[in-house]
Amino acid sequence: MLPTENRLRRREDFATAVRRGRRAGRPLLVVHLRSGATDPHAPGESAPPTRAGFVVSKAVGGAVVRNQVKRRLRHLMRDRLTELPPGSLVVVRALPGAGDADHAHLARDLDAALQRLLGGGAR
């Protein structure tokens, strides 16, 4: 599970990442990244932590399938937070095929999307 300080919870933060961030689409998911965004809610002068949120609609499957996809994505994202710039906002939106995909396929798509957003991959 993601630590509390790395969770994206506010609607405004989701909207900021989706509307003002860069997007990379893959067959199973779409990743929105707002690099180095400052957190207006964080007190102090330290760099805010990278935060991630997940959107899994009913098109992915029933409640059990949606929760399973969210758990898998949270686990995958936890290991990749250190690769992202501090203060980044990340929104991972699962597409309908994500419910049938295995853990390895979700990991490949997430890695490819993040690599493209961080400037390491070609279109």
Tab-separated table of N, CA and C in Angstrom:
chain	number	residue	atom	x	y	z
A	1	MET	N	0.827	-1.180	0.000
A	1	MET	CA	0.000	0.000	0.000
A	1	MET	C	0.876	1.250	0.000
A	2	LEU	N	0.363	2.313	-0.564
A	2	LEU	CA	1.095	3.569	-0.589
A	2	LEU	C	1.067	4.233	0.783
A	3	PRO	N	2.183	4.829	1.185
A	3	PRO	CA	2.168	5.598	2.426
A	3	PRO	C	1.197	6.774	2.318
A	4	THR	N	0.704	7.238	3.440
A	4	THR	CA	-0.294	8.301	3.466
A	4	THR	C	0.180	9.558	2.749
A	5	GLU	N	1.443	9.937	2.937
A	5	GLU	CA	1.933	11.170	2.318
A	5	GLU	C	2.062	11.059	0.801
A	6	ASN	N	1.990	9.858	0.241
A	6	ASN	CA	2.101	9.659	-1.202
A	6	ASN	C	0.762	9.418	-1.882
A	7	ARG	N	-0.336	9.607	-1.159
A	7	ARG	CA	-1.659	9.376	-1.745
A	7	ARG	C	-2.251	10.677	-2.254
A	8	LEU	N	-2.834	10.605	-3.414
A	8	LEU	CA	-3.540	11.735	-4.006
A	8	LEU	C	-5.005	11.574	-3.627
A	9	ARG	N	-5.566	12.568	-2.921
A	9	ARG	CA	-6.923	12.413	-2.401
A	9	ARG	C	-7.884	13.510	-2.829
A	10	ARG	N	-7.396	14.712	-3.005
A	10	ARG	CA	-8.288	15.839	-3.300
A	10	ARG	C	-8.667	15.885	-4.768
A	11	ARG	N	-9.909	16.211	-5.004
A	11	ARG	CA	-10.425	16.319	-6.368
A	11	ARG	C	-9.630	17.343	-7.179
A	12	GLU	N	-9.261	18.449	-6.548
A	12	GLU	CA	-8.501	19.500	-7.233
A	12	GLU	C	-7.141	18.987	-7.693
A	13	ASP	N	-6.522	18.130	-6.883
A	13	ASP	CA	-5.214	17.582	-7.242
A	13	ASP	C	-5.326	16.616	-8.424
A	14	PHE	N	-6.386	15.810	-8.437
A	14	PHE	CA	-6.630	14.936	-9.586
A	14	PHE	C	-6.825	15.783	-10.840
A	15	ALA	N	-7.642	16.838	-10.728
A	15	ALA	CA	-7.921	17.700	-11.877
A	15	ALA	C	-6.658	18.397	-12.369
A	16	THR	N	-5.807	18.841	-11.456
A	16	THR	CA	-4.557	19.490	-11.840
A	16	THR	C	-3.672	18.531	-12.619
A	17	ALA	N	-3.540	17.322	-12.141
A	17	ALA	CA	-2.680	16.344	-12.816
A	17	ALA	C	-3.220	16.007	-14.204
A	18	VAL	N	-4.532	15.868	-14.317
A	18	VAL	CA	-5.124	15.469	-15.597
A	18	VAL	C	-5.127	16.630	-16.584
A	19	ARG	N	-5.485	17.823	-16.123
A	19	ARG	CA	-5.629	18.958	-17.040
A	19	ARG	C	-4.320	19.640	-17.379
A	20	ARG	N	-3.410	19.721	-16.429
A	20	ARG	CA	-2.175	20.466	-16.653
A	20	ARG	C	-0.941	19.590	-16.821
A	21	GLY	N	-1.099	18.290	-16.636
A	21	GLY	CA	0.034	17.394	-16.752
A	21	GLY	C	0.167	16.800	-18.139
A	22	ARG	N	1.228	16.039	-18.329
A	22	ARG	CA	1.448	15.327	-19.586
A	22	ARG	C	0.778	13.963	-19.486
A	23	ARG	N	0.454	13.387	-20.650
A	23	ARG	CA	-0.281	12.126	-20.673
A	23	ARG	C	0.434	11.118	-21.556
A	24	ALA	N	0.432	9.870	-21.113
A	24	ALA	CA	0.960	8.769	-21.918
A	24	ALA	C	-0.036	7.624	-21.848
A	25	GLY	N	-0.507	7.186	-22.998
A	25	GLY	CA	-1.475	6.104	-23.057
A	25	GLY	C	-0.842	4.795	-23.447
A	26	ARG	N	-1.317	3.746	-22.864
A	26	ARG	CA	-0.912	2.377	-23.161
A	26	ARG	C	-2.183	1.564	-23.337
A	27	PRO	N	-2.110	0.327	-23.813
A	27	PRO	CA	-3.331	-0.466	-24.017
A	27	PRO	C	-4.157	-0.705	-22.752
A	28	LEU	N	-3.513	-0.779	-21.580
A	28	LEU	CA	-4.241	-1.093	-20.348
A	28	LEU	C	-4.483	0.102	-19.439
A	29	LEU	N	-3.730	1.194	-19.639
A	29	LEU	CA	-3.869	2.327	-18.747
A	29	LEU	C	-3.385	3.615	-19.384
A	30	VAL	N	-3.784	4.713	-18.778
A	30	VAL	CA	-3.333	6.046	-19.168
A	30	VAL	C	-2.732	6.688	-17.927
A	31	VAL	N	-1.536	7.263	-18.071
A	31	VAL	CA	-0.859	7.894	-16.942
A	31	VAL	C	-0.757	9.387	-17.205
A	32	HIS	N	-1.188	10.178	-16.235
A	32	HIS	CA	-1.069	11.635	-16.285
A	32	HIS	C	-0.017	12.030	-15.250
A	33	LEU	N	0.935	12.882	-15.656
A	33	LEU	CA	2.012	13.296	-14.762
A	33	LEU	C	2.161	14.804	-14.788
A	34	ARG	N	2.068	15.408	-13.633
A	34	ARG	CA	2.343	16.835	-13.459
A	34	ARG	C	3.639	16.902	-12.668
A	35	SER	N	4.744	17.184	-13.351
A	35	SER	CA	6.066	17.154	-12.726
A	35	SER	C	6.289	18.333	-11.799
A	36	GLY	N	6.841	18.041	-10.639
A	36	GLY	CA	7.289	19.073	-9.719
A	36	GLY	C	6.244	20.076	-9.306
A	37	ALA	N	4.993	19.704	-9.323
A	37	ALA	CA	3.943	20.637	-8.920
A	37	ALA	C	4.067	20.925	-7.433
A	38	THR	N	3.909	22.176	-7.078
A	38	THR	CA	3.971	22.519	-5.667
A	38	THR	C	2.629	22.229	-5.021
A	39	ASP	N	2.672	21.821	-3.809
A	39	ASP	CA	1.457	21.487	-3.073
A	39	ASP	C	1.052	22.685	-2.223
A	40	PRO	N	-0.045	23.358	-2.568
A	40	PRO	CA	-0.440	24.526	-1.781
A	40	PRO	C	-0.922	24.158	-0.380
A	41	HIS	N	-1.184	22.890	-0.126
A	41	HIS	CA	-1.705	22.454	1.165
A	41	HIS	C	-0.589	22.047	2.129
A	42	ALA	N	0.646	21.930	1.615
A	42	ALA	CA	1.752	21.457	2.449
A	42	ALA	C	2.425	22.631	3.160
A	43	PRO	N	2.522	22.576	4.488
A	43	PRO	CA	3.222	23.635	5.215
A	43	PRO	C	4.725	23.430	5.155
A	44	GLY	N	5.453	24.488	5.307
A	44	GLY	CA	6.904	24.379	5.383
A	44	GLY	C	7.590	24.605	4.060
A	45	GLU	N	8.926	24.548	4.118
A	45	GLU	CA	9.749	24.847	2.958
A	45	GLU	C	10.270	23.597	2.255
A	46	SER	N	10.063	22.421	2.827
A	46	SER	CA	10.621	21.208	2.240
A	46	SER	C	9.867	20.836	0.963
A	47	ALA	N	10.549	20.093	0.116
A	47	ALA	CA	9.940	19.658	-1.144
A	47	ALA	C	8.803	18.687	-0.842
A	48	PRO	N	7.641	18.905	-1.446
A	48	PRO	CA	6.522	18.004	-1.186
A	48	PRO	C	6.789	16.627	-1.783
A	49	PRO	N	6.220	15.583	-1.216
A	49	PRO	CA	6.441	14.236	-1.748
A	49	PRO	C	5.670	14.024	-3.044
A	50	THR	N	6.116	13.062	-3.812
A	50	THR	CA	5.391	12.646	-5.007
A	50	THR	C	4.113	11.958	-4.556
A	51	ARG	N	2.991	12.299	-5.208
A	51	ARG	CA	1.717	11.706	-4.820
A	51	ARG	C	1.061	11.060	-6.026
A	52	ALA	N	0.388	9.936	-5.785
A	52	ALA	CA	-0.252	9.178	-6.860
A	52	ALA	C	-1.699	8.870	-6.501
A	53	GLY	N	-2.550	8.881	-7.537
A	53	GLY	CA	-3.948	8.534	-7.383
A	53	GLY	C	-4.373	7.628	-8.527
A	54	PHE	N	-5.470	6.922	-8.332
A	54	PHE	CA	-5.904	5.924	-9.299
A	54	PHE	C	-7.374	6.092	-9.621
A	55	VAL	N	-7.708	5.908	-10.904
A	55	VAL	CA	-9.090	5.979	-11.365
A	55	VAL	C	-9.392	4.657	-12.055
A	56	VAL	N	-10.349	3.925	-11.499
A	56	VAL	CA	-10.742	2.638	-12.078
A	56	VAL	C	-12.268	2.655	-12.177
A	57	SER	N	-12.768	2.783	-13.399
A	57	SER	CA	-14.205	2.921	-13.596
A	57	SER	C	-14.897	1.560	-13.663
A	58	LYS	N	-16.224	1.608	-13.710
A	58	LYS	CA	-17.008	0.380	-13.796
A	58	LYS	C	-16.806	-0.348	-15.115
A	59	ALA	N	-16.254	0.335	-16.118
A	59	ALA	CA	-15.968	-0.320	-17.391
A	59	ALA	C	-14.895	-1.402	-17.242
A	60	VAL	N	-14.085	-1.306	-16.190
A	60	VAL	CA	-13.025	-2.292	-15.949
A	60	VAL	C	-13.622	-3.604	-15.471
A	61	GLY	N	-14.686	-3.535	-14.679
A	61	GLY	CA	-15.316	-4.748	-14.164
A	61	GLY	C	-16.118	-4.445	-12.920
A	62	GLY	N	-16.523	-5.500	-12.259
A	62	GLY	CA	-17.279	-5.363	-11.024
A	62	GLY	C	-16.405	-4.856	-9.891
A	63	ALA	N	-16.994	-4.725	-8.721
A	63	ALA	CA	-16.280	-4.161	-7.580
A	63	ALA	C	-15.035	-4.967	-7.204
A	64	VAL	N	-15.142	-6.269	-7.248
A	64	VAL	CA	-14.001	-7.124	-6.878
A	64	VAL	C	-12.851	-6.913	-7.853
A	65	VAL	N	-13.148	-6.873	-9.132
A	65	VAL	CA	-12.122	-6.686	-10.168
A	65	VAL	C	-11.514	-5.292	-10.052
A	66	ARG	N	-12.347	-4.272	-9.849
A	66	ARG	CA	-11.834	-2.898	-9.741
A	66	ARG	C	-10.895	-2.763	-8.544
A	67	ASN	N	-11.272	-3.330	-7.418
A	67	ASN	CA	-10.410	-3.254	-6.238
A	67	ASN	C	-9.113	-4.015	-6.442
A	68	GLN	N	-9.176	-5.135	-7.133
A	68	GLN	CA	-7.961	-5.902	-7.422
A	68	GLN	C	-7.018	-5.097	-8.310
A	69	VAL	N	-7.563	-4.435	-9.327
A	69	VAL	CA	-6.742	-3.600	-10.215
A	69	VAL	C	-6.126	-2.452	-9.423
A	70	LYS	N	-6.908	-1.814	-8.562
A	70	LYS	CA	-6.366	-0.711	-7.741
A	70	LYS	C	-5.241	-1.189	-6.834
A	71	ARG	N	-5.417	-2.344	-6.210
A	71	ARG	CA	-4.367	-2.874	-5.340
A	71	ARG	C	-3.093	-3.148	-6.128
A	72	ARG	N	-3.236	-3.743	-7.301
A	72	ARG	CA	-2.058	-4.025	-8.133
A	72	ARG	C	-1.356	-2.736	-8.549
A	73	LEU	N	-2.130	-1.748	-8.969
A	73	LEU	CA	-1.531	-0.482	-9.401
A	73	LEU	C	-0.857	0.242	-8.240
A	74	ARG	N	-1.472	0.224	-7.060
A	74	ARG	CA	-0.842	0.858	-5.890
A	74	ARG	C	0.485	0.194	-5.559
A	75	HIS	N	0.499	-1.128	-5.614
A	75	HIS	CA	1.727	-1.861	-5.322
A	75	HIS	C	2.817	-1.521	-6.339
A	76	LEU	N	2.454	-1.491	-7.614
A	76	LEU	CA	3.422	-1.164	-8.661
A	76	LEU	C	3.933	0.267	-8.512
A	77	MET	N	3.053	1.190	-8.209
A	77	MET	CA	3.427	2.594	-8.112
A	77	MET	C	4.325	2.857	-6.912
A	78	ARG	N	4.098	2.132	-5.828
A	78	ARG	CA	4.916	2.311	-4.627
A	78	ARG	C	6.392	2.103	-4.923
A	79	ASP	N	6.708	1.127	-5.764
A	79	ASP	CA	8.094	0.828	-6.093
A	79	ASP	C	8.695	1.832	-7.072
A	80	ARG	N	7.864	2.636	-7.728
A	80	ARG	CA	8.342	3.554	-8.761
A	80	ARG	C	8.327	5.020	-8.328
A	81	LEU	N	7.887	5.310	-7.120
A	81	LEU	CA	7.794	6.700	-6.662
A	81	LEU	C	9.145	7.400	-6.619
A	82	THR	N	10.206	6.663	-6.318
A	82	THR	CA	11.534	7.280	-6.209
A	82	THR	C	12.069	7.737	-7.563
A	83	GLU	N	11.534	7.196	-8.665
A	83	GLU	CA	11.987	7.575	-10.007
A	83	GLU	C	11.403	8.915	-10.452
A	84	LEU	N	10.366	9.385	-9.784
A	84	LEU	CA	9.664	10.591	-10.192
A	84	LEU	C	10.205	11.806	-9.450
A	85	PRO	N	10.139	12.985	-10.077
A	85	PRO	CA	10.619	14.199	-9.406
A	85	PRO	C	9.798	14.501	-8.148
A	86	PRO	N	10.426	15.069	-7.123
A	86	PRO	CA	9.683	15.426	-5.905
A	86	PRO	C	8.570	16.418	-6.229
A	87	GLY	N	7.438	16.248	-5.595
A	87	GLY	CA	6.317	17.147	-5.805
A	87	GLY	C	5.441	16.805	-6.991
A	88	SER	N	5.726	15.713	-7.666
A	88	SER	CA	4.940	15.331	-8.833
A	88	SER	C	3.578	14.793	-8.422
A	89	LEU	N	2.614	15.010	-9.305
A	89	LEU	CA	1.280	14.438	-9.142
A	89	LEU	C	1.083	13.427	-10.260
A	90	VAL	N	0.700	12.209	-9.920
A	90	VAL	CA	0.510	11.144	-10.901
A	90	VAL	C	-0.906	10.600	-10.762
A	91	VAL	N	-1.608	10.508	-11.887
A	91	VAL	CA	-2.924	9.869	-11.907
A	91	VAL	C	-2.843	8.717	-12.902
A	92	VAL	N	-3.161	7.523	-12.449
A	92	VAL	CA	-3.178	6.338	-13.300
A	92	VAL	C	-4.636	5.952	-13.510
A	93	ARG	N	-5.066	5.984	-14.773
A	93	ARG	CA	-6.448	5.629	-15.114
A	93	ARG	C	-6.434	4.281	-15.809
A	94	ALA	N	-7.103	3.306	-15.229
A	94	ALA	CA	-7.164	1.959	-15.799
A	94	ALA	C	-8.198	1.925	-16.915
A	95	LEU	N	-7.856	1.260	-17.995
A	95	LEU	CA	-8.765	1.083	-19.120
A	95	LEU	C	-9.447	-0.281	-19.007
A	96	PRO	N	-10.523	-0.515	-19.770
A	96	PRO	CA	-11.301	-1.755	-19.600
A	96	PRO	C	-10.495	-3.054	-19.648
A	97	GLY	N	-9.430	-3.138	-20.413
A	97	GLY	CA	-8.651	-4.370	-20.484
A	97	GLY	C	-7.849	-4.671	-19.235
A	98	ALA	N	-7.697	-3.694	-18.332
A	98	ALA	CA	-6.870	-3.886	-17.141
A	98	ALA	C	-7.444	-4.937	-16.198
A	99	GLY	N	-8.749	-5.139	-16.243
A	99	GLY	CA	-9.361	-6.126	-15.361
A	99	GLY	C	-8.967	-7.548	-15.686
A	100	ASP	N	-8.657	-7.822	-16.952
A	100	ASP	CA	-8.286	-9.170	-17.380
A	100	ASP	C	-6.776	-9.378	-17.423
A	101	ALA	N	-6.009	-8.309	-17.260
A	101	ALA	CA	-4.551	-8.392	-17.391
A	101	ALA	C	-3.913	-8.929	-16.119
A	102	ASP	N	-2.769	-9.567	-16.283
A	102	ASP	CA	-2.034	-10.039	-15.114
A	102	ASP	C	-1.103	-8.933	-14.601
A	103	HIS	N	-0.502	-9.201	-13.466
A	103	HIS	CA	0.357	-8.228	-12.785
A	103	HIS	C	1.528	-7.789	-13.674
A	104	ALA	N	2.148	-8.728	-14.358
A	104	ALA	CA	3.313	-8.422	-15.193
A	104	ALA	C	2.951	-7.500	-16.356
A	105	HIS	N	1.787	-7.721	-16.963
A	105	HIS	CA	1.369	-6.884	-18.086
A	105	HIS	C	1.066	-5.459	-17.610
A	106	LEU	N	0.424	-5.317	-16.459
A	106	LEU	CA	0.196	-3.985	-15.896
A	106	LEU	C	1.520	-3.290	-15.596
A	107	ALA	N	2.489	-4.041	-15.076
A	107	ALA	CA	3.805	-3.468	-14.766
A	107	ALA	C	4.499	-2.980	-16.030
A	108	ARG	N	4.435	-3.755	-17.107
A	108	ARG	CA	5.070	-3.341	-18.370
A	108	ARG	C	4.441	-2.065	-18.912
A	109	ASP	N	3.105	-1.993	-18.886
A	109	ASP	CA	2.443	-0.797	-19.391
A	109	ASP	C	2.735	0.419	-18.519
A	110	LEU	N	2.750	0.246	-17.211
A	110	LEU	CA	3.056	1.365	-16.317
A	110	LEU	C	4.480	1.847	-16.526
A	111	ASP	N	5.429	0.914	-16.626
A	111	ASP	CA	6.825	1.292	-16.853
A	111	ASP	C	6.998	2.033	-18.183
A	112	ALA	N	6.347	1.545	-19.235
A	112	ALA	CA	6.462	2.183	-20.541
A	112	ALA	C	5.884	3.593	-20.525
A	113	ALA	N	4.743	3.774	-19.867
A	113	ALA	CA	4.120	5.098	-19.792
A	113	ALA	C	4.989	6.063	-18.986
A	114	LEU	N	5.496	5.617	-17.837
A	114	LEU	CA	6.333	6.490	-17.020
A	114	LEU	C	7.629	6.836	-17.740
A	115	GLN	N	8.213	5.880	-18.446
A	115	GLN	CA	9.446	6.148	-19.183
A	115	GLN	C	9.207	7.189	-20.261
A	116	ARG	N	8.086	7.092	-20.935
A	116	ARG	CA	7.756	8.068	-21.975
A	116	ARG	C	7.534	9.461	-21.375
A	117	LEU	N	6.859	9.523	-20.237
A	117	LEU	CA	6.606	10.815	-19.605
A	117	LEU	C	7.870	11.454	-19.032
A	118	LEU	N	8.789	10.652	-18.613
A	118	LEU	CA	10.031	11.186	-18.053
A	118	LEU	C	11.077	11.474	-19.108
A	119	GLY	N	10.711	11.301	-20.369
A	119	GLY	CA	11.601	11.661	-21.461
A	119	GLY	C	12.513	10.573	-21.948
A	120	GLY	N	12.331	9.356	-21.479
A	120	GLY	CA	13.225	8.285	-21.883
A	120	GLY	C	12.717	7.402	-22.993
A	121	GLY	N	11.490	7.606	-23.453
A	121	GLY	CA	10.939	6.705	-24.450
A	121	GLY	C	10.412	7.427	-25.672
A	122	ALA	N	10.391	6.740	-26.774
A	122	ALA	CA	9.864	7.299	-28.015
A	122	ALA	C	8.376	7.031	-28.112
A	123	ARG	N	7.723	7.790	-28.948
A	123	ARG	CA	6.300	7.588	-29.172
A	123	ARG	C	6.137	6.364	-29.983
